[in-house]
Short mmCIF file of C-alpha atoms and ligand atoms in Angstrom, two decimals:
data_model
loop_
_atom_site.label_atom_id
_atom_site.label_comp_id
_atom_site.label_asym_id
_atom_site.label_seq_id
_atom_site.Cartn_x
_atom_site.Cartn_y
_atom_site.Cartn_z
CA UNK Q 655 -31.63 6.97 28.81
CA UNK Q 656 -28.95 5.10 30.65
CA UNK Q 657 -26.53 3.29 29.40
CA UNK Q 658 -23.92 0.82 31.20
CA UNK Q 659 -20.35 1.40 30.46
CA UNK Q 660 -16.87 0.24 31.55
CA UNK Q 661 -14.51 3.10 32.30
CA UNK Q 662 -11.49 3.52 32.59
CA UNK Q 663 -11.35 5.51 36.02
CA UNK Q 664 -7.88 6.28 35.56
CA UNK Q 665 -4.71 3.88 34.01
CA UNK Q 666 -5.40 0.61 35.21
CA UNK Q 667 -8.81 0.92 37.11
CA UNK Q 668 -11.61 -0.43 35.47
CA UNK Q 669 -15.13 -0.21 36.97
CA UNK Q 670 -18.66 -0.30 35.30
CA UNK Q 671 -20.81 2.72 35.77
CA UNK Q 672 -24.44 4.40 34.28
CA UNK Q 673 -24.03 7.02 31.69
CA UNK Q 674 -25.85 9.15 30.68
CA UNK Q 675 -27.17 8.66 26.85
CA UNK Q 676 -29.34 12.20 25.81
CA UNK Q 677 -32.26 12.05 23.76
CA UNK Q 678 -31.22 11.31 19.75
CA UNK Q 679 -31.00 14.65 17.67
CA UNK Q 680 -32.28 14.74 14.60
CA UNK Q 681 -28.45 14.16 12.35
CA UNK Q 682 -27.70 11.68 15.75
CA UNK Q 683 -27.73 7.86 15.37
CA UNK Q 684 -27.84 6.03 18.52
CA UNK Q 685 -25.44 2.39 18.18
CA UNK Q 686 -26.40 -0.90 20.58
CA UNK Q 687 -22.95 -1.80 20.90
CA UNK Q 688 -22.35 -5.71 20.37
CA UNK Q 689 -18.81 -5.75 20.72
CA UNK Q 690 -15.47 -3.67 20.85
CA UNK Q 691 -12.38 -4.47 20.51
CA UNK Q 692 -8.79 -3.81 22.38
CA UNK Q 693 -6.09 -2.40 20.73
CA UNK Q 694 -3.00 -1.87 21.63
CA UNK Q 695 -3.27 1.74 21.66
CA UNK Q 696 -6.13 0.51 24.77
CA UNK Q 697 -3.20 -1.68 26.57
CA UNK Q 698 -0.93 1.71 26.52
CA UNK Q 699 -3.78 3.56 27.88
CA UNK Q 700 -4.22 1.17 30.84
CA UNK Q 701 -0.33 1.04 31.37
CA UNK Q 702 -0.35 4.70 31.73
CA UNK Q 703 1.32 5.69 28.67
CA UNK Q 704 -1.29 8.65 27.40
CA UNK Q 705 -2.16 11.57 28.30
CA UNK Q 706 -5.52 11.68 28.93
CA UNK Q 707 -8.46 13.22 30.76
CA UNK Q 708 -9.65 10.63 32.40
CA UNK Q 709 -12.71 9.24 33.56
CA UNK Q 710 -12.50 7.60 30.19
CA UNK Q 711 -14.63 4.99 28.59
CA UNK Q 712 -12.33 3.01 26.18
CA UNK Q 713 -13.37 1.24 22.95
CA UNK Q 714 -12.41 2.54 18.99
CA UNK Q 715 -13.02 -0.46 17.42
CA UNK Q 716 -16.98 -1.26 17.34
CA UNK Q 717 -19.73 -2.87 15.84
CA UNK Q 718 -23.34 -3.03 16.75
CA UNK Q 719 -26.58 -2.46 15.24
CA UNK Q 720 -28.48 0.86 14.92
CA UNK Q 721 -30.99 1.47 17.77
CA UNK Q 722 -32.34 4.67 16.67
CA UNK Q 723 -31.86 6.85 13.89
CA UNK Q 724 -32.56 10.83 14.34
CA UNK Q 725 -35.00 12.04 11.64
CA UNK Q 726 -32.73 13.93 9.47
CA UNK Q 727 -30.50 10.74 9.17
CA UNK Q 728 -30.94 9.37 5.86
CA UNK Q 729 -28.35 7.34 4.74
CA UNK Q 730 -24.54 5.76 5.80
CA UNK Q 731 -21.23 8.19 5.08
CA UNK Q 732 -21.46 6.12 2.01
CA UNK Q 733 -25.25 6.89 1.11
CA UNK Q 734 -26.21 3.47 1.82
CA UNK Q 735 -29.94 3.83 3.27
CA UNK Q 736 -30.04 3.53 7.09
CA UNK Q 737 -32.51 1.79 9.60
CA UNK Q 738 -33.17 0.56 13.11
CA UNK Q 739 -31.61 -2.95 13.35
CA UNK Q 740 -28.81 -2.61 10.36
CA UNK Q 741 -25.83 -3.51 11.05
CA UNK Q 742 -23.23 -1.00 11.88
CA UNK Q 743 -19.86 0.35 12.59
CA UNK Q 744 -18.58 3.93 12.89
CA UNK Q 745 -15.40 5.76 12.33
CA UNK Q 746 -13.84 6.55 15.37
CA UNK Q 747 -11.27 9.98 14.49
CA UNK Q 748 -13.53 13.02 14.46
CA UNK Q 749 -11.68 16.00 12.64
CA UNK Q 750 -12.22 20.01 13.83
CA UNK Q 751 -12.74 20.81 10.42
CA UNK Q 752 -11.89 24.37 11.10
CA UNK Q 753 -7.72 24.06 11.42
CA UNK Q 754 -5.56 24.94 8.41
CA UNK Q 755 -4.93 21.33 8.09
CA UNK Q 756 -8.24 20.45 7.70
CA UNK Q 757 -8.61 23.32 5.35
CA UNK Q 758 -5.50 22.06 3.53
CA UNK Q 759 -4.45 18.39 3.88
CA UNK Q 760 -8.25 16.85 4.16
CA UNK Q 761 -6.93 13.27 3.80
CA UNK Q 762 -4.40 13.12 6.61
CA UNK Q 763 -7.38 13.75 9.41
CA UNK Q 764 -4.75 12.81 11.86
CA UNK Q 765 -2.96 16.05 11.34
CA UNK Q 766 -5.91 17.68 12.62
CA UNK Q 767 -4.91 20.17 15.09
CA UNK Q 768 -8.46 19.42 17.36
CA UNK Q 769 -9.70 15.96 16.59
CA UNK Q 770 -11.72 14.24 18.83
CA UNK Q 771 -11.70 10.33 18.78
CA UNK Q 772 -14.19 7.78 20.34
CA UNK Q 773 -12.71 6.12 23.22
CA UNK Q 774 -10.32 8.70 24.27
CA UNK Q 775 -12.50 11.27 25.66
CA UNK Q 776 -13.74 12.40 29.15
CA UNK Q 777 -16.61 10.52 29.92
CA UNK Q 778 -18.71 14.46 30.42
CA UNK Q 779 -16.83 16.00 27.22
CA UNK Q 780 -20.21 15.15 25.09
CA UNK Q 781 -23.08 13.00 26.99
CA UNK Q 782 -22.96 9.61 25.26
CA UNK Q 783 -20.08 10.40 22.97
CA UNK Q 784 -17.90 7.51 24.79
CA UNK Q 785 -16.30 4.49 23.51
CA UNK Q 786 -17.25 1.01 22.60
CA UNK Q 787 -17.03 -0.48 25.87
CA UNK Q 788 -20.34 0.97 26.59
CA UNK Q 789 -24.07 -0.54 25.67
CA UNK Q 790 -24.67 2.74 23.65
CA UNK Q 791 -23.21 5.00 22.03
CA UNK Q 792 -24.46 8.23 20.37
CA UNK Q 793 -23.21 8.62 17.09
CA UNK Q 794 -23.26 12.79 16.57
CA UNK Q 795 -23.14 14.31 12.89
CA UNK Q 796 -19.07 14.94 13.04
CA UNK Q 797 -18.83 11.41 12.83
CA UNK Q 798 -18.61 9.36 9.79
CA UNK Q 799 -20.33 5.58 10.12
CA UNK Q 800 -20.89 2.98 7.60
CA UNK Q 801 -23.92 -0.02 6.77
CA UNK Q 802 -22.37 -2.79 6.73
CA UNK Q 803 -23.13 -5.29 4.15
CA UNK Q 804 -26.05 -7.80 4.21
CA UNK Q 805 -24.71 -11.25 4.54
CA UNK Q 806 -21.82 -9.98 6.59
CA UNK Q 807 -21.49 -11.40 10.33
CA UNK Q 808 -22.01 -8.14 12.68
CA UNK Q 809 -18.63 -9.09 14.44
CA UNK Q 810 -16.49 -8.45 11.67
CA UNK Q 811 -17.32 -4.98 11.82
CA UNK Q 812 -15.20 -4.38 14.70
CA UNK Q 813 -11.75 -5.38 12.31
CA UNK Q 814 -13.11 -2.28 9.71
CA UNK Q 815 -10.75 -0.10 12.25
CA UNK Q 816 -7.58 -2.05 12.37
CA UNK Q 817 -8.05 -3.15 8.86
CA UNK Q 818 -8.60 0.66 7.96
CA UNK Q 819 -5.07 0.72 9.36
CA UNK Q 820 -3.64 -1.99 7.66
CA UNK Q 821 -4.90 -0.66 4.21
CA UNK Q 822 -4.04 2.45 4.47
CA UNK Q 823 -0.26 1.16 5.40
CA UNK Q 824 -0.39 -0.90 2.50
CA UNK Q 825 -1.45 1.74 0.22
CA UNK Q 826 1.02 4.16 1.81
CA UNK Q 827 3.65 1.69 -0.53
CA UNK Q 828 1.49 2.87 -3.32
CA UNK Q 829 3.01 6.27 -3.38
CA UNK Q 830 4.97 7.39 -4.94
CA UNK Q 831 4.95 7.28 -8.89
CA UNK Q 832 3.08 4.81 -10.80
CA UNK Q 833 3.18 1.28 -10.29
CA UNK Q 834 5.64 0.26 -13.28
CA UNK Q 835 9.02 0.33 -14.08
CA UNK Q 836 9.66 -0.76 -10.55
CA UNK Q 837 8.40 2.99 -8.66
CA UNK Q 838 6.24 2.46 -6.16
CA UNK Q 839 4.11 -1.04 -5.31
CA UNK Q 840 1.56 -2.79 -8.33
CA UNK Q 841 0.53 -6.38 -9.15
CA UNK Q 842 2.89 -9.42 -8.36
CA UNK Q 843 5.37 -6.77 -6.43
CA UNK Q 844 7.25 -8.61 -3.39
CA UNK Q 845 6.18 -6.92 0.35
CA UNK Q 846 7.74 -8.16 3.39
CA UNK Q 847 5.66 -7.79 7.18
CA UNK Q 848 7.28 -7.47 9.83
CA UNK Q 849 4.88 -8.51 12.70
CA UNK Q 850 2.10 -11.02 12.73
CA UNK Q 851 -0.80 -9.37 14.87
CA UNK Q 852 -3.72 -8.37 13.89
CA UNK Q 853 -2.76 -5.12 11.91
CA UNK Q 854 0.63 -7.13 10.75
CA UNK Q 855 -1.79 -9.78 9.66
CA UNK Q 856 -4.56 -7.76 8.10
CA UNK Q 857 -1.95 -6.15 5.80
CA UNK Q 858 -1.46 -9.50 4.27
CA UNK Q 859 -4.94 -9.65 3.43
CA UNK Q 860 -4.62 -6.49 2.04
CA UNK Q 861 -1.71 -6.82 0.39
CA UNK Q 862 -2.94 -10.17 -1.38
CA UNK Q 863 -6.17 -8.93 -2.30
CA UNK Q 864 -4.16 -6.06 -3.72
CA UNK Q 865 -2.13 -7.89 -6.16
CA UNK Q 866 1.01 -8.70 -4.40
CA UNK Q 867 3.21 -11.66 -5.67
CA UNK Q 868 5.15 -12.59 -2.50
CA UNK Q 869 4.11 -11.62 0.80
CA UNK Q 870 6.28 -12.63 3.27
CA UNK Q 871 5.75 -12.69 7.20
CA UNK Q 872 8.61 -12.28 9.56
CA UNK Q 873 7.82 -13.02 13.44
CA UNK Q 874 8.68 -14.89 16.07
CA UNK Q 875 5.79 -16.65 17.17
CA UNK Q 876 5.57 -19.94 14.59
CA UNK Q 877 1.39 -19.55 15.50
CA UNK Q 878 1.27 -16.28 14.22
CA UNK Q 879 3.52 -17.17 11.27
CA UNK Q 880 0.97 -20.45 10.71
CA UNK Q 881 -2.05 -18.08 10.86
CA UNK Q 882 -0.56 -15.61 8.84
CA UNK Q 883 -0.07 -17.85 5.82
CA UNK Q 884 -3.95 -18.09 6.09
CA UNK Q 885 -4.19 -14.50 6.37
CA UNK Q 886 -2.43 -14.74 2.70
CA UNK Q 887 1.71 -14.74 3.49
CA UNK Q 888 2.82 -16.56 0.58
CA UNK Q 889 6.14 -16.77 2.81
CA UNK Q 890 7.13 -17.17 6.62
CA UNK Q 891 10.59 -16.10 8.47
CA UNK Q 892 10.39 -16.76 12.13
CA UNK Q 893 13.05 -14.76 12.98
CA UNK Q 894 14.39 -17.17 15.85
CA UNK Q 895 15.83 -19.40 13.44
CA UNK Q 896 18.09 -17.11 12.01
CA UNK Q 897 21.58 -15.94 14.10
CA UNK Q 898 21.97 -12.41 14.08
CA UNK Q 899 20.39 -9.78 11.84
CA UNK Q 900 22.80 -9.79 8.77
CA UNK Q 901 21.09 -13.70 8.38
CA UNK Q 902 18.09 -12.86 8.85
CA UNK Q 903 17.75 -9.81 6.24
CA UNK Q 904 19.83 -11.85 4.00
CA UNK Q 905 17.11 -14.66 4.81
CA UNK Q 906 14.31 -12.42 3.82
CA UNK Q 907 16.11 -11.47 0.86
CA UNK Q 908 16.44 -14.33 -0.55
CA UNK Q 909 12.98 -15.16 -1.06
CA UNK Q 910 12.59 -11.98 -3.55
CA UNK Q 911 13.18 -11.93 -7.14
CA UNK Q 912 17.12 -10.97 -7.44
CA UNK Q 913 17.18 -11.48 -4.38
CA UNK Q 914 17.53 -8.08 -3.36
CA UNK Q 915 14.89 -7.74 -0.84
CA UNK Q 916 11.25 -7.09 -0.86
CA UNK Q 917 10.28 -3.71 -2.81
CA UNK Q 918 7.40 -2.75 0.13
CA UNK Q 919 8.38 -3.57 3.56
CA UNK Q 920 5.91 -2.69 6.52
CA UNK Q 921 6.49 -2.22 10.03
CA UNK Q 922 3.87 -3.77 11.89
CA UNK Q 923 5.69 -4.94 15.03
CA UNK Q 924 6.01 -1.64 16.88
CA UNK Q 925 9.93 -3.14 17.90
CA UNK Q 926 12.19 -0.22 17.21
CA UNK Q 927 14.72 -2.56 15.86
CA UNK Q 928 12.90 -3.93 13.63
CA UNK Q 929 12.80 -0.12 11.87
CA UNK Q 930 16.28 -0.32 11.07
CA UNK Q 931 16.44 -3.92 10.23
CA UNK Q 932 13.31 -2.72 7.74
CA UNK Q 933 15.95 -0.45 5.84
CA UNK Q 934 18.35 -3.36 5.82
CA UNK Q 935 15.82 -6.04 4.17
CA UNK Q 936 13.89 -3.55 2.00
CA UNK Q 937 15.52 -3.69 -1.88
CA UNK Q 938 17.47 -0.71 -2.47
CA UNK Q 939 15.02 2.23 -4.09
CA UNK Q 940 12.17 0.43 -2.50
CA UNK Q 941 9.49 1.63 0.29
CA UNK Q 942 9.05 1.41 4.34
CA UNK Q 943 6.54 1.94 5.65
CA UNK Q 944 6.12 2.33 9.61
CA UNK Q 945 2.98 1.50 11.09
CA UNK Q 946 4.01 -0.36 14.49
CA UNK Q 947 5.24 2.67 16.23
CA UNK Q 948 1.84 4.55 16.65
CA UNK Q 949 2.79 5.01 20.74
CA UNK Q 950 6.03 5.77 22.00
CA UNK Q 951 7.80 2.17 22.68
CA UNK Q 952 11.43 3.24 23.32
CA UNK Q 953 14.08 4.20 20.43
CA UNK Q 954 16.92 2.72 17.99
CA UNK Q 955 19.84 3.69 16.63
CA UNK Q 956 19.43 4.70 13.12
CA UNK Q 957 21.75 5.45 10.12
CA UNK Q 958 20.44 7.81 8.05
CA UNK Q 959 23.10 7.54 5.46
CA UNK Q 960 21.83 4.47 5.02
CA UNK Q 961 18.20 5.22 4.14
CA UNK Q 962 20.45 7.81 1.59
CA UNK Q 963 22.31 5.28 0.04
CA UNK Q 964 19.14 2.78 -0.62
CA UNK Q 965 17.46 5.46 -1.91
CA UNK Q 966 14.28 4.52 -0.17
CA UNK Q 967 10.91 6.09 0.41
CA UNK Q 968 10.14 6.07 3.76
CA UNK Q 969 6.59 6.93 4.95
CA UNK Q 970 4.49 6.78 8.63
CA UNK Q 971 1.37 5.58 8.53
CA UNK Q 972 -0.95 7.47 11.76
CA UNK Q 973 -4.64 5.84 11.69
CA UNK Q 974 -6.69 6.84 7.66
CA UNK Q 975 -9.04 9.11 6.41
CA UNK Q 976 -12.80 7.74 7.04
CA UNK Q 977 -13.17 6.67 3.32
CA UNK Q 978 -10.86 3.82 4.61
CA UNK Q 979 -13.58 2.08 6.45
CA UNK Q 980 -15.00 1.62 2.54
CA UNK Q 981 -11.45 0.00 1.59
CA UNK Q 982 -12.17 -2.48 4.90
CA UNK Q 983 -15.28 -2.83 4.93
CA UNK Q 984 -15.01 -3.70 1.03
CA UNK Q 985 -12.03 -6.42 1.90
CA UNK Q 986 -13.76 -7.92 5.00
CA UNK Q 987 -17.04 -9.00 2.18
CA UNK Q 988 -14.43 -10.01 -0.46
CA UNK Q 989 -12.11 -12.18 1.94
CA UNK Q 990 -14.48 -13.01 4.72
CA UNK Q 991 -15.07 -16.38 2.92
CA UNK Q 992 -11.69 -17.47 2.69
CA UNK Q 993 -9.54 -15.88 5.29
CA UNK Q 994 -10.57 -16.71 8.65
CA UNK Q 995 -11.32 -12.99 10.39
CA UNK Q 996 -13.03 -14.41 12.99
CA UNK Q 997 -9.90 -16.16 14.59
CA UNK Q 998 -8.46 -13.02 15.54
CA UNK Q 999 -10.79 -12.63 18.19
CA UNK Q 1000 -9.85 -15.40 20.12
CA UNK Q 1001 -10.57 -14.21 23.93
CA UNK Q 1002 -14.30 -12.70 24.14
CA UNK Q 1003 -15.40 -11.23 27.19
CA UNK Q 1004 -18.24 -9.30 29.07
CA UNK Q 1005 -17.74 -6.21 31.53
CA UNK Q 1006 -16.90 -8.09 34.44
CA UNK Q 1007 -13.84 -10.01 32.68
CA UNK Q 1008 -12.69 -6.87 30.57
CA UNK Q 1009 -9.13 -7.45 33.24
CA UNK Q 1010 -8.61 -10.66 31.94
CA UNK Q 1011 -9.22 -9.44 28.24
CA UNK Q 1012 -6.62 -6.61 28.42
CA UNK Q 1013 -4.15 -9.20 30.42
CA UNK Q 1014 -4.26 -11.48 27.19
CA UNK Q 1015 -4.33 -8.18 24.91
CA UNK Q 1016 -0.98 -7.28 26.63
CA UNK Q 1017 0.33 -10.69 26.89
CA UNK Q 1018 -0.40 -11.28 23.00
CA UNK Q 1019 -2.20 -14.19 24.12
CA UNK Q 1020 -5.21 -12.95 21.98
CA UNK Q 1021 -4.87 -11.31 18.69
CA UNK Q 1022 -7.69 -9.26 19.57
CA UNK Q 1023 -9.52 -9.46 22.86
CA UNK Q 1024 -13.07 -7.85 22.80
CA UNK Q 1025 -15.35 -6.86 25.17
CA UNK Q 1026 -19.12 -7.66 24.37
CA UNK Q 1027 -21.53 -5.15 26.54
CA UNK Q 1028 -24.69 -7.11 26.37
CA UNK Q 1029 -22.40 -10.52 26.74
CA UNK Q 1030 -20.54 -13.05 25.07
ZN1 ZN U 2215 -6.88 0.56 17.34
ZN1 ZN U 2216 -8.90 20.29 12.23
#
């Protein structure tokens, strides 16, 4: 069976070719893609910034419905029952399994010293084992997938990846000690966001779903900062009102009980500044956590003393385990009727205007451009 897919020929070529899908095993489940979206780990692929082997075909964040189900398939990774036509999204990370720190450190896949993600690989590593920018995909037993819910629009399954980020970040504050006394991050805590795209904005969510008292969202962009309060920022800082950093960490401050600064703050902006302002505005014995950097996007000078003196926790946050996607998927059915998910993907496109889509992803025109294989 053929399937058409846009690859990524090499960083910044585009073109749509026929691929190869092979016949479904029997622990295989074949996906009709409906729609995939870019991220900006995608944008840093075009711009050259990975190191891949390319022919590529692009695409970790995708939804679809299930087109064929191999006869030893009986249920989702969460033993939800499985058919032709259900809704569906899949776990991109794919871990060895056989490394010592899959042996040893199971829930930190990304330490995996072979792992194999969708979207990333050569477009002959393993026939139809491509990305989301593709009609089909074959989903192969490494892989962990989950049902979506009934009721749930088919779209929002493309925002289980970046919200499996988002999540994850937020629950990185968790850690560590228990959630009193002031140690680590509980009910009606303070958690400050720096960064209002999509993963900036779906840690709101999360963080307001999860019990936080003030979230507050620092960007530039008074947009972002509008949609974020919708996203669940009890608090916005556009940063361009403030002059100089000492007033604008003392401006965050001052919106948290004591005013002492937020006791979670995460990094979602991927600005290496913004790192070290993140030790300035987070309270002093409170938690960092830095999501934004996931690519290489230049450096900062840091004080360590200073991370010393605060006594802080300070924790990276690379991709989730695939029991995330249950976390997401669980937050996108809760929220989906009152924050608005679907504005996030505000530029949809087909194959032939996938340029324009990673233009706007780039630009951060769109929150999160997607490409839809069989159309918009
Ligand atoms: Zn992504
Ligand atoms: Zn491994």
């Amino acid at each position: 069976m053929q399937s058409s897919a846009l690859v990524m020929e090499e960083p910044g070529s585009l073109a749509q070719r026929e691929l190869e899908v092979p016949d479904l095993g029997p622990n295989d489940v074949l996906v009709e893609v409906e729609l995939s979206g870019i991220c900006g780990s995608d944008v840093h692929m075009n711009d050259g910034g990975m190191d891949l082997e390319f022919p590529v075909v692009p695409g970790h964040e995708f939804a679809g419905r299930v087109a064929g189900v191999g006869e030893s398939v009986e249920s989702d990774s969460k033993g939800d029952p499985i058919a032709e036509g259900d809704p569906i999204t899949v776990v991109p990370g794919i871990v060895c399994g056989e490394c010592w720190y899959c042996d040893n450190v199971p829930a930190r896949p990304t330490t995996c010293e072979d792992r194999d993600v969708y979207g990333f690989l050569n477009v002959d590593y393993r026939q139809g084992i491509h990305g989301g920018f593709s009609e089909y995909v074959l989903v192969d037993d490494r892989a962990s997938f989950y049902r979506l819910p009934d009721g749930m629009d088919v779209e929002l399954g493309a925002l289980a990846e970046p919200l499996s980020v988002a999540t994850r970040a937020f629950e990185r504050g968790f850690a560590p000690g228990v959630p009193d006394a002031r140690e680590g991050f509980g009910i009606g805590k303070s958690v400050a966001i720096q960064g209002a795209g999509p993963v900036g904005l779906l840690a709101a969510s999360a963080a307001k779903a999860g019990g936080a008292g003030e979230v507050i969202m620092v960007d530039a962009v008074e947009e972002r900062l509008e949609l974020a309060e919708r996203f669940g920022a009890t608090e916005t800082v556009n940063f361009t009102d403030y002059e100089g950093e000492e007033a604008l960490i003392d401006g965050v401050k001052s919106l948290t009980s004591g005013h002492v600064g937020p006791d979670l703050v995460i990094e979602a902006a991927g600005v290496p500044d913004a790192v070290t302002q993140g030790i300035e505005i987070a309270r002093d014995g409170g938690t960092l956590v830095e999501v934004g950097h996931y690519a290489y996007n230049g450096e900062t000078d840091l004080n360590p003393t200073r991370i010393v003196q605060k006594d802080l926790d300070v924790h990276g946050s690379l991709a989730y385990p695939p029991i995330q996607f249950e976390t997401a998927i669980s937050l996108l059915d809760q929220l989906g009727g009152e924050v608005p998910f679907r504005e996030l993907f505000n530029c949809k496109t087909d194959f032939e205007d996938a340029e324009t889509a990673y233009e706007r992803q780039a630009s951060g025109e769109a929150y999160r451009a997607t490409i839809h294989p069989g159309g918009v």
